[in-house]
Amino acid sequence: MLNLAVPLPPLLEVDGIFGPKTSARVVMFQKQAPRLVPDGIVGPLTSKALLGAVLSDLGAGPDFSR
């Protein structure tokens, strides 16, 4: 989802590991999303905002990030 929500090169490799690159990309997303604390933790609010951003970009549903 991060590659869709924050499509900056280089794209993250999906390897199942939440490493420093993933954490940095989460912080980037959190900084651009309203009301999220840029802490690199994908808690309930960040998860909801990520899903909303991806669905909104795909035109597949409402934007739940607000």
mmCIF file of N, CA and C in Angstrom:
data_model
loop_
_atom_site.group_PDB
_atom_site.id
_atom_site.type_symbol
_atom_site.label_atom_id
_atom_site.label_comp_id
_atom_site.label_asym_id
_atom_site.label_seq_id
_atom_site.Cartn_x
_atom_site.Cartn_y
_atom_site.Cartn_z
ATOM 1 N N MET A 1 0.820 -1.193 0.000
ATOM 2 C CA MET A 1 0.000 0.000 0.000
ATOM 3 C C MET A 1 0.863 1.255 0.000
ATOM 4 N N LEU A 2 2.006 1.195 0.654
ATOM 5 C CA LEU A 2 2.855 2.389 0.708
ATOM 6 C C LEU A 2 3.332 2.810 -0.672
ATOM 7 N N ASN A 3 3.626 1.847 -1.549
ATOM 8 C CA ASN A 3 4.050 2.199 -2.903
ATOM 9 C C ASN A 3 2.947 2.931 -3.654
ATOM 10 N N LEU A 4 1.688 2.633 -3.354
ATOM 11 C CA LEU A 4 0.570 3.336 -3.984
ATOM 12 C C LEU A 4 0.306 4.682 -3.319
ATOM 13 N N ALA A 5 0.427 4.729 -1.997
ATOM 14 C CA ALA A 5 0.130 5.960 -1.262
ATOM 15 C C ALA A 5 1.247 6.996 -1.376
ATOM 16 N N VAL A 6 2.494 6.539 -1.453
ATOM 17 C CA VAL A 6 3.656 7.427 -1.567
ATOM 18 C C VAL A 6 4.533 6.883 -2.704
ATOM 19 N N PRO A 7 4.142 7.144 -3.956
ATOM 20 C CA PRO A 7 4.843 6.534 -5.098
ATOM 21 C C PRO A 7 6.140 7.239 -5.482
ATOM 22 N N LEU A 8 7.060 7.311 -4.556
ATOM 23 C CA LEU A 8 8.350 7.949 -4.820
ATOM 24 C C LEU A 8 9.387 6.891 -5.160
ATOM 25 N N PRO A 9 10.238 7.189 -6.130
ATOM 26 C CA PRO A 9 11.310 6.232 -6.401
ATOM 27 C C PRO A 9 12.378 6.317 -5.318
ATOM 28 N N PRO A 10 13.047 5.266 -5.003
ATOM 29 C CA PRO A 10 12.751 3.927 -5.508
ATOM 30 C C PRO A 10 11.577 3.338 -4.740
ATOM 31 N N LEU A 11 10.756 2.564 -5.437
ATOM 32 C CA LEU A 11 9.637 1.905 -4.775
ATOM 33 C C LEU A 11 10.172 0.874 -3.791
ATOM 34 N N LEU A 12 9.403 0.649 -2.744
ATOM 35 C CA LEU A 12 9.810 -0.334 -1.745
ATOM 36 C C LEU A 12 9.673 -1.740 -2.314
ATOM 37 N N GLU A 13 10.628 -2.590 -1.991
ATOM 38 C CA GLU A 13 10.542 -3.997 -2.373
ATOM 39 C C GLU A 13 9.686 -4.710 -1.332
ATOM 40 N N VAL A 14 8.700 -5.455 -1.785
ATOM 41 C CA VAL A 14 7.840 -6.189 -0.866
ATOM 42 C C VAL A 14 8.587 -7.442 -0.432
ATOM 43 N N ASP A 15 9.047 -7.418 0.834
ATOM 44 C CA ASP A 15 9.817 -8.549 1.344
ATOM 45 C C ASP A 15 9.285 -9.063 2.678
ATOM 46 N N GLY A 16 8.208 -8.445 3.174
ATOM 47 C CA GLY A 16 7.620 -8.886 4.428
ATOM 48 C C GLY A 16 8.338 -8.387 5.667
ATOM 49 N N ILE A 17 9.332 -7.530 5.477
ATOM 50 C CA ILE A 17 10.104 -7.008 6.608
ATOM 51 C C ILE A 17 9.814 -5.518 6.774
ATOM 52 N N PHE A 18 9.474 -5.118 8.005
ATOM 53 C CA PHE A 18 9.245 -3.704 8.304
ATOM 54 C C PHE A 18 10.580 -3.127 8.758
ATOM 55 N N GLY A 19 11.378 -2.732 7.785
ATOM 56 C CA GLY A 19 12.714 -2.221 8.073
ATOM 57 C C GLY A 19 12.773 -0.708 8.041
ATOM 58 N N PRO A 20 13.982 -0.147 8.044
ATOM 59 C CA PRO A 20 14.156 1.302 8.086
ATOM 60 C C PRO A 20 13.594 2.028 6.860
ATOM 61 N N LYS A 21 13.659 1.409 5.687
ATOM 62 C CA LYS A 21 13.103 2.055 4.487
ATOM 63 C C LYS A 21 11.584 2.139 4.579
ATOM 64 N N THR A 22 10.973 1.075 5.080
ATOM 65 C CA THR A 22 9.520 1.073 5.254
ATOM 66 C C THR A 22 9.112 2.114 6.286
ATOM 67 N N SER A 23 9.822 2.156 7.396
ATOM 68 C CA SER A 23 9.520 3.127 8.444
ATOM 69 C C SER A 23 9.644 4.558 7.920
ATOM 70 N N ALA A 24 10.688 4.825 7.141
ATOM 71 C CA ALA A 24 10.875 6.168 6.578
ATOM 72 C C ALA A 24 9.738 6.526 5.628
ATOM 73 N N ARG A 25 9.267 5.561 4.849
ATOM 74 C CA ARG A 25 8.166 5.819 3.915
ATOM 75 C C ARG A 25 6.859 6.057 4.677
ATOM 76 N N VAL A 26 6.675 5.339 5.785
ATOM 77 C CA VAL A 26 5.500 5.561 6.633
ATOM 78 C C VAL A 26 5.531 6.985 7.184
ATOM 79 N N VAL A 27 6.688 7.438 7.651
ATOM 80 C CA VAL A 27 6.825 8.805 8.171
ATOM 81 C C VAL A 27 6.494 9.815 7.078
ATOM 82 N N MET A 28 6.966 9.586 5.847
ATOM 83 C CA MET A 28 6.635 10.494 4.733
ATOM 84 C C MET A 28 5.129 10.590 4.547
ATOM 85 N N PHE A 29 4.469 9.438 4.560
ATOM 86 C CA PHE A 29 3.013 9.423 4.403
ATOM 87 C C PHE A 29 2.346 10.159 5.559
ATOM 88 N N GLN A 30 2.781 9.878 6.778
ATOM 89 C CA GLN A 30 2.174 10.504 7.949
ATOM 90 C C GLN A 30 2.339 12.019 7.932
ATOM 91 N N LYS A 31 3.449 12.510 7.414
ATOM 92 C CA LYS A 31 3.675 13.957 7.353
ATOM 93 C C LYS A 31 2.720 14.643 6.385
ATOM 94 N N GLN A 32 2.296 13.948 5.340
ATOM 95 C CA GLN A 32 1.403 14.577 4.368
ATOM 96 C C GLN A 32 -0.074 14.352 4.691
ATOM 97 N N ALA A 33 -0.362 13.457 5.614
ATOM 98 C CA ALA A 33 -1.752 13.166 5.971
ATOM 99 C C ALA A 33 -2.170 14.024 7.166
ATOM 100 N N PRO A 34 -3.395 14.531 7.131
ATOM 101 C CA PRO A 34 -3.854 15.353 8.258
ATOM 102 C C PRO A 34 -4.036 14.524 9.531
ATOM 103 N N ARG A 35 -3.681 15.112 10.640
ATOM 104 C CA ARG A 35 -3.899 14.562 11.987
ATOM 105 C C ARG A 35 -3.139 13.285 12.302
ATOM 106 N N LEU A 36 -2.086 12.984 11.551
ATOM 107 C CA LEU A 36 -1.273 11.820 11.893
ATOM 108 C C LEU A 36 0.043 12.288 12.496
ATOM 109 N N VAL A 37 0.503 11.568 13.496
ATOM 110 C CA VAL A 37 1.794 11.852 14.116
ATOM 111 C C VAL A 37 2.858 11.112 13.305
ATOM 112 N N PRO A 38 3.867 11.821 12.800
ATOM 113 C CA PRO A 38 4.902 11.165 11.996
ATOM 114 C C PRO A 38 5.893 10.377 12.855
ATOM 115 N N ASP A 39 5.435 9.210 13.339
ATOM 116 C CA ASP A 39 6.267 8.402 14.229
ATOM 117 C C ASP A 39 6.746 7.096 13.584
ATOM 118 N N GLY A 40 6.305 6.824 12.350
ATOM 119 C CA GLY A 40 6.729 5.609 11.665
ATOM 120 C C GLY A 40 5.998 4.357 12.097
ATOM 121 N N ILE A 41 5.015 4.506 12.967
ATOM 122 C CA ILE A 41 4.236 3.365 13.454
ATOM 123 C C ILE A 41 2.914 3.304 12.692
ATOM 124 N N VAL A 42 2.592 2.127 12.169
ATOM 125 C CA VAL A 42 1.336 1.959 11.441
ATOM 126 C C VAL A 42 0.285 1.452 12.426
ATOM 127 N N GLY A 43 -0.296 2.415 13.151
ATOM 128 C CA GLY A 43 -1.362 2.099 14.084
ATOM 129 C C GLY A 43 -2.708 2.202 13.381
ATOM 130 N N PRO A 44 -3.799 2.174 14.136
ATOM 131 C CA PRO A 44 -5.130 2.203 13.538
ATOM 132 C C PRO A 44 -5.397 3.434 12.664
ATOM 133 N N LEU A 45 -4.975 4.613 13.103
ATOM 134 C CA LEU A 45 -5.242 5.824 12.318
ATOM 135 C C LEU A 45 -4.444 5.840 11.021
ATOM 136 N N THR A 46 -3.184 5.425 11.090
ATOM 137 C CA THR A 46 -2.357 5.383 9.885
ATOM 138 C C THR A 46 -2.876 4.315 8.928
ATOM 139 N N SER A 47 -3.260 3.162 9.445
ATOM 140 C CA SER A 47 -3.815 2.101 8.594
ATOM 141 C C SER A 47 -5.052 2.584 7.857
ATOM 142 N N LYS A 48 -5.935 3.238 8.583
ATOM 143 C CA LYS A 48 -7.171 3.752 7.986
ATOM 144 C C LYS A 48 -6.856 4.802 6.922
ATOM 145 N N ALA A 49 -5.917 5.690 7.217
ATOM 146 C CA ALA A 49 -5.550 6.734 6.261
ATOM 147 C C ALA A 49 -4.885 6.140 5.019
ATOM 148 N N LEU A 50 -4.029 5.138 5.193
ATOM 149 C CA LEU A 50 -3.387 4.471 4.052
ATOM 150 C C LEU A 50 -4.426 3.811 3.154
ATOM 151 N N LEU A 51 -5.326 3.068 3.760
ATOM 152 C CA LEU A 51 -6.370 2.403 2.983
ATOM 153 C C LEU A 51 -7.227 3.424 2.254
ATOM 154 N N GLY A 52 -7.595 4.496 2.944
ATOM 155 C CA GLY A 52 -8.393 5.545 2.315
ATOM 156 C C GLY A 52 -7.671 6.210 1.166
ATOM 157 N N ALA A 53 -6.379 6.456 1.326
ATOM 158 C CA ALA A 53 -5.599 7.096 0.263
ATOM 159 C C ALA A 53 -5.509 6.201 -0.961
ATOM 160 N N VAL A 54 -5.274 4.926 -0.744
ATOM 161 C CA VAL A 54 -5.155 3.990 -1.865
ATOM 162 C C VAL A 54 -6.495 3.830 -2.569
ATOM 163 N N LEU A 55 -7.569 3.642 -1.812
ATOM 164 C CA LEU A 55 -8.888 3.489 -2.429
ATOM 165 C C LEU A 55 -9.304 4.748 -3.165
ATOM 166 N N SER A 56 -8.997 5.900 -2.591
ATOM 167 C CA SER A 56 -9.336 7.168 -3.230
ATOM 168 C C SER A 56 -8.573 7.332 -4.540
ATOM 169 N N ASP A 57 -7.277 7.000 -4.540
ATOM 170 C CA ASP A 57 -6.462 7.102 -5.754
ATOM 171 C C ASP A 57 -6.948 6.152 -6.837
ATOM 172 N N LEU A 58 -7.415 4.987 -6.432
ATOM 173 C CA LEU A 58 -7.891 4.002 -7.399
ATOM 174 C C LEU A 58 -9.328 4.270 -7.829
ATOM 175 N N GLY A 59 -9.993 5.200 -7.140
ATOM 176 C CA GLY A 59 -11.391 5.484 -7.442
ATOM 177 C C GLY A 59 -12.302 4.344 -7.026
ATOM 178 N N ALA A 60 -11.832 3.542 -6.067
ATOM 179 C CA ALA A 60 -12.570 2.348 -5.684
ATOM 180 C C ALA A 60 -13.486 2.549 -4.487
ATOM 181 N N GLY A 61 -13.506 3.724 -3.931
ATOM 182 C CA GLY A 61 -14.350 3.919 -2.770
ATOM 183 C C GLY A 61 -14.132 5.278 -2.154
ATOM 184 N N PRO A 62 -14.803 5.521 -1.044
ATOM 185 C CA PRO A 62 -14.678 6.820 -0.373
ATOM 186 C C PRO A 62 -13.319 6.985 0.283
ATOM 187 N N ASP A 63 -12.973 8.229 0.561
ATOM 188 C CA ASP A 63 -11.714 8.554 1.221
ATOM 189 C C ASP A 63 -11.940 8.534 2.725
ATOM 190 N N PHE A 64 -11.421 7.513 3.403
ATOM 191 C CA PHE A 64 -11.592 7.369 4.843
ATOM 192 C C PHE A 64 -10.459 7.991 5.637
ATOM 193 N N SER A 65 -9.570 8.710 4.968
ATOM 194 C CA SER A 65 -8.407 9.253 5.668
ATOM 195 C C SER A 65 -8.728 10.477 6.504
ATOM 196 N N ARG A 66 -9.917 10.993 6.425
ATOM 197 C CA ARG A 66 -10.264 12.203 7.187
ATOM 198 C C ARG A 66 -11.081 11.883 8.392
#
